[in-house]
Coordinates of C-alpha atoms in Angstrom, one line a residue:
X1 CA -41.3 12.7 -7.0
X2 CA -41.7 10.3 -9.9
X3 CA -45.1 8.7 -9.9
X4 CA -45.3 4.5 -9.7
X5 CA -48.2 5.0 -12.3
X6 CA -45.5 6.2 -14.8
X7 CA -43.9 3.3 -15.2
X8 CA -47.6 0.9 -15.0
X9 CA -46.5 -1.3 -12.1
X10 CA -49.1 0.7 -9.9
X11 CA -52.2 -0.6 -11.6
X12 CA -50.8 -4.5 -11.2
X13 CA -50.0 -3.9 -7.8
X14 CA -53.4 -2.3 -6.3
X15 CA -55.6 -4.9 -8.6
X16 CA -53.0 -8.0 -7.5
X17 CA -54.0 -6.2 -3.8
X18 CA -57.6 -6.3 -4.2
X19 CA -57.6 -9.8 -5.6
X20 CA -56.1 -10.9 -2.2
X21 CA -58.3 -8.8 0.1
X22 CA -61.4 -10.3 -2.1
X23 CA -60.2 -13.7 -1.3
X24 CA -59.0 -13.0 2.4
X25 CA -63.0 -11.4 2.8
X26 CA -64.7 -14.2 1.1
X27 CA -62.9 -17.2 2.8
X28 CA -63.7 -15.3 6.0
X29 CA -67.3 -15.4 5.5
X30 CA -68.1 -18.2 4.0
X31 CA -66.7 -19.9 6.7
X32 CA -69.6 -20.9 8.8
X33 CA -68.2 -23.9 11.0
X34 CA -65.0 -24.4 12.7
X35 CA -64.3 -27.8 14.6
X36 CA -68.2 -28.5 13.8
X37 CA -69.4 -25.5 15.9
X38 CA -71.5 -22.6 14.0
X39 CA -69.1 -19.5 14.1
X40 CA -71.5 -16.4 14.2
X41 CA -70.1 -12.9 12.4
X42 CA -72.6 -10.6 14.2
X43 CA -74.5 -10.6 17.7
X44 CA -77.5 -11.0 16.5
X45 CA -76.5 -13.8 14.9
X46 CA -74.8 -15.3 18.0
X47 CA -78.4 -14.5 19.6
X48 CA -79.9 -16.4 17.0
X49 CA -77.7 -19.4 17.4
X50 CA -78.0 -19.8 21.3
X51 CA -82.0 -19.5 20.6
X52 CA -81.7 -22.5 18.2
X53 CA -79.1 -24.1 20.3
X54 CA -81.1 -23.7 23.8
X55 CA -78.2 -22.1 25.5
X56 CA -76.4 -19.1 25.8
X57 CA -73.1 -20.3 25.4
X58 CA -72.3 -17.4 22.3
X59 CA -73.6 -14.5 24.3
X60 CA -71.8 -15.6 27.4
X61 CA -68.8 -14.8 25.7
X62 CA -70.0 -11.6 24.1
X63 CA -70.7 -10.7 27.8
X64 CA -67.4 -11.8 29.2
X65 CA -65.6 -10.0 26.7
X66 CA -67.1 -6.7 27.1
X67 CA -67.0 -6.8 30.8
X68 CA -63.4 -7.3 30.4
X69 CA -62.9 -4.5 27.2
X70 CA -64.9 -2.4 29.2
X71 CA -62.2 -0.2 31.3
X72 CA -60.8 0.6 27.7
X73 CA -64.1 3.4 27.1
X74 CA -64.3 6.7 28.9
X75 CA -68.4 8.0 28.4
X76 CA -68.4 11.2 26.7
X77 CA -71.4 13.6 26.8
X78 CA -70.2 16.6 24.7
X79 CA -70.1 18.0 21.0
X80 CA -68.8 15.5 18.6
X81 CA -67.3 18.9 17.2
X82 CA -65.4 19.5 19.7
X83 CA -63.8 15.7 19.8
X84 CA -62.7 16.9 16.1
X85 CA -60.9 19.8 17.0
X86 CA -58.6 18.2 19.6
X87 CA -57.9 15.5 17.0
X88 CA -59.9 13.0 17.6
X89 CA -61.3 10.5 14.6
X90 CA -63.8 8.1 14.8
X91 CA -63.0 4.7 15.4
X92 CA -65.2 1.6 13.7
X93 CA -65.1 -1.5 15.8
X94 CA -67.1 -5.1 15.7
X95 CA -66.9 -8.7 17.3
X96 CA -65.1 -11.3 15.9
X97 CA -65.7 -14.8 17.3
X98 CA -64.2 -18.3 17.4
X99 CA -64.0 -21.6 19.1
X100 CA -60.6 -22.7 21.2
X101 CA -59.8 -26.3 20.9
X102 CA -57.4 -26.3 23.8
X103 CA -59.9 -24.9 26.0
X104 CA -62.6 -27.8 25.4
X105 CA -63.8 -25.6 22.3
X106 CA -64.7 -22.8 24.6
X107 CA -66.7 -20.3 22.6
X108 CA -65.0 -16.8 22.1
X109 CA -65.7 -13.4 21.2
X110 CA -62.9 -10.4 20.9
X111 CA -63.9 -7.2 20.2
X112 CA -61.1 -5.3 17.5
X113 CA -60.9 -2.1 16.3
X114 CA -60.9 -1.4 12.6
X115 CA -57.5 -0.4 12.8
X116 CA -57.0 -1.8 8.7
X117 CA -59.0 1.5 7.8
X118 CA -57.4 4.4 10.2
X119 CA -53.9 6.0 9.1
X120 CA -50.6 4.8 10.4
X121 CA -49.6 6.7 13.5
X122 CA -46.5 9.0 13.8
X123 CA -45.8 7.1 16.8
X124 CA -43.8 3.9 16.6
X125 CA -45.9 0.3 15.5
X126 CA -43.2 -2.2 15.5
X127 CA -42.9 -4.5 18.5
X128 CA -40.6 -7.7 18.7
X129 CA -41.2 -10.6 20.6
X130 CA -38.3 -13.0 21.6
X131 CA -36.6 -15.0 19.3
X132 CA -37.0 -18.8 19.5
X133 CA -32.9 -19.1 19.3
X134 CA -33.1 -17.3 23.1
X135 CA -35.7 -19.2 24.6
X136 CA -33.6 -22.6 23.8
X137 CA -30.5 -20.8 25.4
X138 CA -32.4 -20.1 28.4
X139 CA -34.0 -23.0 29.3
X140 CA -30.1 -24.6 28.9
X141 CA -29.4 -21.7 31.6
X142 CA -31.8 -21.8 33.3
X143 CA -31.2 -26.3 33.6
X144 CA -27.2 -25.1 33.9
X145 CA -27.5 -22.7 37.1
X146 CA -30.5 -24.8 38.9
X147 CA -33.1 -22.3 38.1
X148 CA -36.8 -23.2 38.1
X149 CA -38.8 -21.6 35.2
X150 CA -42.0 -20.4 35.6
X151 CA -44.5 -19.4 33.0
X152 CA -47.6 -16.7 32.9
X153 CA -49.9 -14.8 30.4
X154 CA -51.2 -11.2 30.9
X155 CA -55.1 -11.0 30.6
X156 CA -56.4 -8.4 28.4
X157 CA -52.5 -7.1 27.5
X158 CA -53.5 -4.9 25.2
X159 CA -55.8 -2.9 27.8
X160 CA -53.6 -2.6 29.8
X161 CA -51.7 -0.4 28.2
X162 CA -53.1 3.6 27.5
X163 CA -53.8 4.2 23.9
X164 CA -51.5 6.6 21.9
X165 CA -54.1 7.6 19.3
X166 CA -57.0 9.5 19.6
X167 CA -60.3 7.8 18.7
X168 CA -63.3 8.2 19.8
X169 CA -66.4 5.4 18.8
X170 CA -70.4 4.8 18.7
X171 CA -71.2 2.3 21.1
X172 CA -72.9 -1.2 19.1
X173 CA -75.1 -3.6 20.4
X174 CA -72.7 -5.7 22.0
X175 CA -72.6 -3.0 24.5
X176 CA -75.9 -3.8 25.5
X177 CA -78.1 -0.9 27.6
X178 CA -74.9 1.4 26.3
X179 CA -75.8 1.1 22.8
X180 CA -75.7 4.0 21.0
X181 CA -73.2 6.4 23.7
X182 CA -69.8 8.1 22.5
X183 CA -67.0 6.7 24.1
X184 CA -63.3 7.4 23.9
X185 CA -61.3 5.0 23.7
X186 CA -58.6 5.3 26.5
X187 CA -57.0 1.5 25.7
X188 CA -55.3 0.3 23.2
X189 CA -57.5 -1.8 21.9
X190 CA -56.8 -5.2 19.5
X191 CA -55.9 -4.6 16.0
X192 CA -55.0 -1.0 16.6
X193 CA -51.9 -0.1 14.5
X194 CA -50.1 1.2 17.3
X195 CA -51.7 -1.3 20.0
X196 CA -48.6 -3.5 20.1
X197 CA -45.4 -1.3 20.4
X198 CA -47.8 0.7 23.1
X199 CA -47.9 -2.9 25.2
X200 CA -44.6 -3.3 25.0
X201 CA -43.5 0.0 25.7
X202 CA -45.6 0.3 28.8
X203 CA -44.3 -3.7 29.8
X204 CA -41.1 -2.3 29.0
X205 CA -41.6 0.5 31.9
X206 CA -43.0 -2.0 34.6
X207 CA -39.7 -4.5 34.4
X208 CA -37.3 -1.6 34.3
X209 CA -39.3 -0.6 37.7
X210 CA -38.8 -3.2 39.1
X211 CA -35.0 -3.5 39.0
X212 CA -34.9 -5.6 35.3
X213 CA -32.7 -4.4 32.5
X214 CA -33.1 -5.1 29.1
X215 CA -30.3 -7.4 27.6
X216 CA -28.2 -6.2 24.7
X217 CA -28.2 -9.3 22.6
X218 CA -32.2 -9.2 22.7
X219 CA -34.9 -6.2 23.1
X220 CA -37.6 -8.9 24.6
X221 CA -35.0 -10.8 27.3
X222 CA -35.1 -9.0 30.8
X223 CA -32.1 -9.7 33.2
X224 CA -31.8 -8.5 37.0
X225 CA -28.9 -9.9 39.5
X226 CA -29.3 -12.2 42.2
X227 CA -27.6 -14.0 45.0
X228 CA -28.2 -17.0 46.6
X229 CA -27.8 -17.7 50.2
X230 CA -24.6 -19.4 49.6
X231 CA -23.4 -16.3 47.7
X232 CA -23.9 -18.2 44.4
X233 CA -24.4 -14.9 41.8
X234 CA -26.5 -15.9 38.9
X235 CA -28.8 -13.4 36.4
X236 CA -33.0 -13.6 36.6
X237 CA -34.8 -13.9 33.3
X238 CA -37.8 -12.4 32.0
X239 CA -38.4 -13.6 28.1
X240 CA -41.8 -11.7 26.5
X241 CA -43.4 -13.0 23.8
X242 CA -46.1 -10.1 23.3
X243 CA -48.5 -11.7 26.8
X244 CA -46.6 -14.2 26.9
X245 CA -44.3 -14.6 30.3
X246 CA -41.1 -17.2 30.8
X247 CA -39.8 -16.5 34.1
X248 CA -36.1 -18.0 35.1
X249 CA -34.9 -17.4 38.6
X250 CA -34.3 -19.5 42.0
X251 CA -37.6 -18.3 43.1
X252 CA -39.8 -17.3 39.9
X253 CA -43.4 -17.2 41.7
X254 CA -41.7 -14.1 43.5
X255 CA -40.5 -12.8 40.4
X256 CA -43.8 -13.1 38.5
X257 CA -45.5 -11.9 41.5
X258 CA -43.7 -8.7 40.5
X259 CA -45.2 -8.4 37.3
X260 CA -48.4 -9.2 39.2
X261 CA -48.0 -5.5 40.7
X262 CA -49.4 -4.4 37.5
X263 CA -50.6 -6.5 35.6
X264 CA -53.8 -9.4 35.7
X265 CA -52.7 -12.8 35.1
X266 CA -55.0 -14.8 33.2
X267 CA -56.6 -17.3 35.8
X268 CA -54.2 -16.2 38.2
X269 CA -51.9 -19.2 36.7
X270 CA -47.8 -19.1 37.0
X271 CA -47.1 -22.5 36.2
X272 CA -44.2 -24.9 34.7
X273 CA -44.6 -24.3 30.8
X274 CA -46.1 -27.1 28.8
X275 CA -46.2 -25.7 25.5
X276 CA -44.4 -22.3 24.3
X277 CA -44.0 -20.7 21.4
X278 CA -45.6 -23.3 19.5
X279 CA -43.6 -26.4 21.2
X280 CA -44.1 -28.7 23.8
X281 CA -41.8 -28.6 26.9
X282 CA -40.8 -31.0 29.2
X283 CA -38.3 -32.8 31.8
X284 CA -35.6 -35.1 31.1
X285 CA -32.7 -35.9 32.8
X286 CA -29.4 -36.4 31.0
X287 CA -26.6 -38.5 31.1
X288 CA -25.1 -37.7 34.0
X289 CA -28.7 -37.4 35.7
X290 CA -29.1 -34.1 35.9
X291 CA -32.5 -32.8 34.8
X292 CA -33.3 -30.6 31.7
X293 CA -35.4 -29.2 29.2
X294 CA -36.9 -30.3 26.3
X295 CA -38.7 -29.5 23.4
X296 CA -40.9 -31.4 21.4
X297 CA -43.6 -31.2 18.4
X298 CA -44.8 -34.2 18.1
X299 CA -48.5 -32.6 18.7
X300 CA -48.0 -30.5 15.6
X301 CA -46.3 -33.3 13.6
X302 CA -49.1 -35.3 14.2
X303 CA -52.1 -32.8 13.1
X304 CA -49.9 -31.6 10.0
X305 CA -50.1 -35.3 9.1
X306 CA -53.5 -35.9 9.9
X307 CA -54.5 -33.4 8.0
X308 CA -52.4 -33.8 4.9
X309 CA -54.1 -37.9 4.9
X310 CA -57.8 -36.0 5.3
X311 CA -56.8 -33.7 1.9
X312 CA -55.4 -36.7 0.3
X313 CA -58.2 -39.0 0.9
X314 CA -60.8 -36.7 -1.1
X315 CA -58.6 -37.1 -4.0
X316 CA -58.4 -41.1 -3.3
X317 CA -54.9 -40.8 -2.3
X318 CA -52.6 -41.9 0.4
X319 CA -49.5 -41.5 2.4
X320 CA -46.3 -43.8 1.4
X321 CA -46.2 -46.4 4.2
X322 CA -42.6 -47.3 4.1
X323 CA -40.5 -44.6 4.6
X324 CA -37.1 -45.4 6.4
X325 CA -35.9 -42.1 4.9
X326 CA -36.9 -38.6 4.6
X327 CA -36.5 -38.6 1.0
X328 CA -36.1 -41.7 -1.6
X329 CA -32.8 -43.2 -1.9
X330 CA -30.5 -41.1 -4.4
X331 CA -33.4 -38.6 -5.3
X332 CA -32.8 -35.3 -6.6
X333 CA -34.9 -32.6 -6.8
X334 CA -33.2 -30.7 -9.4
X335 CA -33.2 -33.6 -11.8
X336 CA -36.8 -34.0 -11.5
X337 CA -38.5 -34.1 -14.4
X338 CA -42.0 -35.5 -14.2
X339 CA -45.1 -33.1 -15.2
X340 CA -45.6 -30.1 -13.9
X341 CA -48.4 -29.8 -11.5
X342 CA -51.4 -27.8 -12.2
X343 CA -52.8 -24.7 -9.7
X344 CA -54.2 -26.7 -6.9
X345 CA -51.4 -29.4 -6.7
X346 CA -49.0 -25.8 -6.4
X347 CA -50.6 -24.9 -3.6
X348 CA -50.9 -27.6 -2.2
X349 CA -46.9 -28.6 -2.5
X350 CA -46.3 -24.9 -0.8
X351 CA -48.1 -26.0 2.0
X352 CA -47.1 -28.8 2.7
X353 CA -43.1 -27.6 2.4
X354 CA -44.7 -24.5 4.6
X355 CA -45.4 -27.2 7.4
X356 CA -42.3 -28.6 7.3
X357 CA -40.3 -25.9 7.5
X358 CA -42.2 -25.1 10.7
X359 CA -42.4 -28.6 12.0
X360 CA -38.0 -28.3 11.8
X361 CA -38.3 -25.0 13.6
X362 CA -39.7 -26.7 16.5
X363 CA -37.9 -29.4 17.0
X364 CA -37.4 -31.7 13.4
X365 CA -34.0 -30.8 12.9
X366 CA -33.9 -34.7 11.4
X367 CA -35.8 -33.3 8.5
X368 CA -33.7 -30.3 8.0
X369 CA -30.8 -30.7 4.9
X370 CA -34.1 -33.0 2.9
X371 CA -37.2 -30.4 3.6
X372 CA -34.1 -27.2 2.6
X373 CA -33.8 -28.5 -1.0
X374 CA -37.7 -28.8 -1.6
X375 CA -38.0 -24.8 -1.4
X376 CA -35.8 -24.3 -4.5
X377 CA -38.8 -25.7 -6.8
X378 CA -41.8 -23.6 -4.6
X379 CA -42.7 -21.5 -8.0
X380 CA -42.5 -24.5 -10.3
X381 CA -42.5 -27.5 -8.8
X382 CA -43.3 -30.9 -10.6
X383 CA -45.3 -33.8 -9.9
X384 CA -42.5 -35.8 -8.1
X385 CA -41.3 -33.1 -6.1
X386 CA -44.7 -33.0 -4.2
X387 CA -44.2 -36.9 -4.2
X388 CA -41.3 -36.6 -2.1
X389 CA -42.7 -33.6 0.0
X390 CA -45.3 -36.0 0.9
X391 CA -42.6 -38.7 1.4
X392 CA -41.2 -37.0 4.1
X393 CA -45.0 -36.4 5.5
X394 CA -44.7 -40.1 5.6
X395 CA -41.3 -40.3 7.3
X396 CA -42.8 -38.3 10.0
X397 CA -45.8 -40.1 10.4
X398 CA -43.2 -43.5 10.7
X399 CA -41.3 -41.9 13.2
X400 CA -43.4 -40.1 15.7
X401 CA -41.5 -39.6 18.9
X402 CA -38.9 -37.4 19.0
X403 CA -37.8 -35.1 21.9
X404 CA -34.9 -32.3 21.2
X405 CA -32.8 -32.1 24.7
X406 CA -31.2 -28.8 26.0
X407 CA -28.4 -30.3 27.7
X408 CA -26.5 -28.6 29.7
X409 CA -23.6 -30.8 30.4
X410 CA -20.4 -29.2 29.0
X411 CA -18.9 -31.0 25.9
X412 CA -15.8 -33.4 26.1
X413 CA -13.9 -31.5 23.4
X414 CA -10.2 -32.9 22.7
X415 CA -7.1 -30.4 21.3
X416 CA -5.7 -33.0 19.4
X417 CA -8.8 -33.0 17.4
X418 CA -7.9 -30.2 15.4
X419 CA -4.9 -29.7 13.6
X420 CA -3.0 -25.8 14.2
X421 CA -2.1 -23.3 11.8
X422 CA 0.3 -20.3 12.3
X423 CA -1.9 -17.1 10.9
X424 CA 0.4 -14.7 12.8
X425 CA 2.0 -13.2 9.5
X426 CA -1.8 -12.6 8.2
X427 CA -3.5 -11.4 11.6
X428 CA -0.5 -10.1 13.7
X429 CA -2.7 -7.3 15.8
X430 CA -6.1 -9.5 15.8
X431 CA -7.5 -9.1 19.2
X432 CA -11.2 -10.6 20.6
X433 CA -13.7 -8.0 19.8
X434 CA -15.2 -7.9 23.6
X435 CA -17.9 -4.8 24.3
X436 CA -17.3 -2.7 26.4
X437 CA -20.6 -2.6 28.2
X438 CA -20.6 -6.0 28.7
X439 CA -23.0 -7.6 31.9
X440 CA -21.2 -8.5 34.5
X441 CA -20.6 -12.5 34.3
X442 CA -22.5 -14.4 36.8
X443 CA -23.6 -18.2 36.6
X444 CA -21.8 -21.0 35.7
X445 CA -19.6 -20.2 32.1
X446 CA -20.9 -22.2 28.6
X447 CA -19.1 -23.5 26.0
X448 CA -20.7 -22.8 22.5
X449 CA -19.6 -25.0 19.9
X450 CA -20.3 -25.0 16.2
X451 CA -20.4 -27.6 13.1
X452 CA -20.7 -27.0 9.9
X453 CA -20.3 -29.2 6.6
X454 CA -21.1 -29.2 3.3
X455 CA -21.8 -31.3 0.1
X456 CA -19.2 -29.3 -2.2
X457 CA -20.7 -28.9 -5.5
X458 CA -23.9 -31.4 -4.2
X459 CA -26.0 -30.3 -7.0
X460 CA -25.5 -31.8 -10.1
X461 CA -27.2 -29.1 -12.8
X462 CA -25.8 -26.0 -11.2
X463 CA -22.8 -27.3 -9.3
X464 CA -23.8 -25.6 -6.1
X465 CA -23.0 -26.3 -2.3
X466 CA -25.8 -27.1 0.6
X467 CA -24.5 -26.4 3.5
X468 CA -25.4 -27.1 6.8
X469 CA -24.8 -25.1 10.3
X470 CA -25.8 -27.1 13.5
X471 CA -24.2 -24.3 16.6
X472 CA -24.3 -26.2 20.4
X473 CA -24.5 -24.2 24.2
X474 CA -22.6 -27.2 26.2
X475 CA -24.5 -29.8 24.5
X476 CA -28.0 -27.9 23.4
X477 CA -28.6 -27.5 20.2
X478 CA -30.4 -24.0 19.9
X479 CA -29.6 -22.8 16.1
X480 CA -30.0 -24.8 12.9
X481 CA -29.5 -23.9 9.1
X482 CA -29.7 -25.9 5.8
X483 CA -28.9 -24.2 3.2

């Protein structure tokens, strides 16, 4: 096998790799505060600052963690030896603390293994989660059929599960009167390489027990048959998002109640979902009255823009105030040709486009064909391309309430609306592709409905095309693409 250091790009790569890990270590511990709380990175320094604090609230945590991580160490009174020769390694773990703003900046502690510095396993390490595209389509089920949706996280997730590797590990002082005991670690514990895919794997068991079948369009979206009392037939959902549980079904506290069987709940909650996957849910009804989902992100919108003024306000800056438009009448990027911008104002322009990117995949789709051409300049972008990237921070901040609805009323779509062509001569034996193991169909049908249009030639230096894809369930939008 040829060696990378042949042809020199090894050397760039590993001291380009340590160059990142440096900064990654350095920005974690020189950060002391978060949200104006002192963030300890040991526990004798989180003993240190409860004694200067007069309270406890630090070692709490510690306390409630480990009484939780516990069940994941099995006490073991032999030969370190012997561990060795049925293939164990030792494991180095610490605490890592921080504060959670949506829990009135409750203190936290997690203890994590130091997966980073063990060998990957033979055993499998990927695990998906579901795909924001299927959670719209389900809550515009879910709204279609007159299901109720329910939502849940599993405490502890990863402890639940039995750990694939074997480790063993010198108790610390966060164990308290069990410092300095051998454990082995029976859990898969956070941060372990193969903590994730053994979650899901052992999730994956517990649904299938319990009657739920995995759907073939996505890995993390569970499906079991039901009947209603009037003989209605309509499909349950289970949607996983690593502990993260969206329940679909006439009666979803049962269903959840299921997954109860096995699992801890945290706080014992199954609940309506307010927030998931990074965007607020609600009710609306539609125009015909019926009431559905929808999706919102105005929360993030917000602290992306309050946070762009606070970074603009140390350099004496501001936001534009009038912004009727995401972008300045008739502006385009590619003919840009102001100065380029120095290190900081690079970074600073990635961000921002960063947040915006994110801001349309919750929600923003109003932002979508202006925030698509700003990536083309990301290496080398120029002083008024960060101009109008903060324009459109601006056109946000102008236009803060916007809701997305999954509506599940079925389109009026006319014939006469689109004009026929006879392709028989090109496609003579074209059939509908329809697999074979196909679900059963049960539920009311959809109708899925796609737009697409371009601006042929849009871009005046290199003559190319944006195009844009906007694809409709009834009258949900749940897929959008500018590019």
């Amino acid at each position: 096998m040829t060696s990378l250091r042949s042809h020199g790009g090894s050397p760039y790569v590993m001291k380009k790799r340590n160059r990142i890990i440096s900064r990654t270590k350095s920005k974690y511990w020189t950060r002391t505060h978060k949200f104006g709380i002192r963030i300890p990175k040991s526990v004798q320094e989180a003993k240190e600052i409860d004694a200067a604090n007069r309270n406890t609230l630090w070692w709490n945590a510690i306390c409630k963690e480990m009484r939780n991580v516990r069940v994941a160490f099995e006490e073991y009174d032999g030969d370190i030896g012997e561990l060795t020769k049925k293939g164990y390694k030792e494991l180095g773990m610490h605490l890592v603390f921080d504060v959670k703003m949506g829990e009135n900046f409750r203190c936290k502690a997690r203890l994590v293994a130091e997966g980073h510095k063990t060998s990957t396993p033979s055993s499998i390490t990927y695990s998906s989660v579901v795909s924001r595209d299927s959670v719209r389509i389900a809550l515009t089920i879910a709204a279609l059929n007159g299901c109720k949706v329910l939502t849940c996280n599993i405490m502890n997730a990863y402890l639940t599960a039995p750990c694939p590797e074997k480790f063993w590990c010198k108790a610390g002082p966060e164990f308290g009167s069990e410092a300095g005991k051998i454990f082995i670690i029976t859990k898969a514990l956070y941060r372990l390489k193969s903590s994730g895919a053994a979650f899901r794997s052992f999730l994956a068991d517990h649904l299938h027990d319990i009657g739920f079948r995995v759907s073939l369009a996505n890995p993390d979206i569970w499906m079991r048959p039901a009947v209603r009392e009037n003989g209605f037939k309509y499909w349950e959902y289970v949607l996983c998002y690593v502990d993260d549980i969206l329940a679909i079904s006439d009666n979803p506290h049962k269903l959840l109640s299921g997954v109860q069987l096995k699992f801890k709940l945290t706080d014992d909650k199954m609940e309506e979902p307010e927030t998931y996957l990074g965007a607020d849910l609600s009710k609306m009804n539609n125009k015909d009255g019926d009431e559905c989902w929808a999706m919102s992100s105005d929360k993030y919108c917000a602290a992306m823009v309050k946070n762009v003024e606070e970074t603009l306000a140390k350099r004496g800056l501001r936001l534009p105030s009038k912004c009727p438009l995401p972008l300045s009448a008739g502006y385009k990027p590619e003919l840009d040709s102001t100065a380029e911008l120095k290190a900081d104002g690079v970074q600073f322009y990635q961000e921002i486009v960063g947040q915006l990117r994110w801001a349309i995949e919750i929600g923003r789709v109003d932002i979508l064909l202006e925030t698509s051409l700003m990536p083309s300049h990301l290496a080398l972008p120029r002083e008024g391309h960060l101009e109008q990237a903060l324009h459109i921070v601006g056109y946000l901040k102008s236009h803060k309430k916007m809701r997305l609805l999954f509506d599940s009323a079925y389109p009026k779509i006319m014939d006469t609306w689109f004009q026929e062509y006879d392709w028989f001569d090109f496609y003579c034996d074209a059939k509908e592709a329809i697999p074979p193991n196909m679900p059963e169909a049960r539920g009311r049908d959809v109708n899925i409905t796609c737009f697409v249009d371009a601006n042929h030639a849009g871009n005046v230096k290199d003559r190319r095309s944006q195009t844009g894809i906007l694809i409709f369930v009834n009258k949900a939008p749940f897929h959008w693409y500018s590019k």
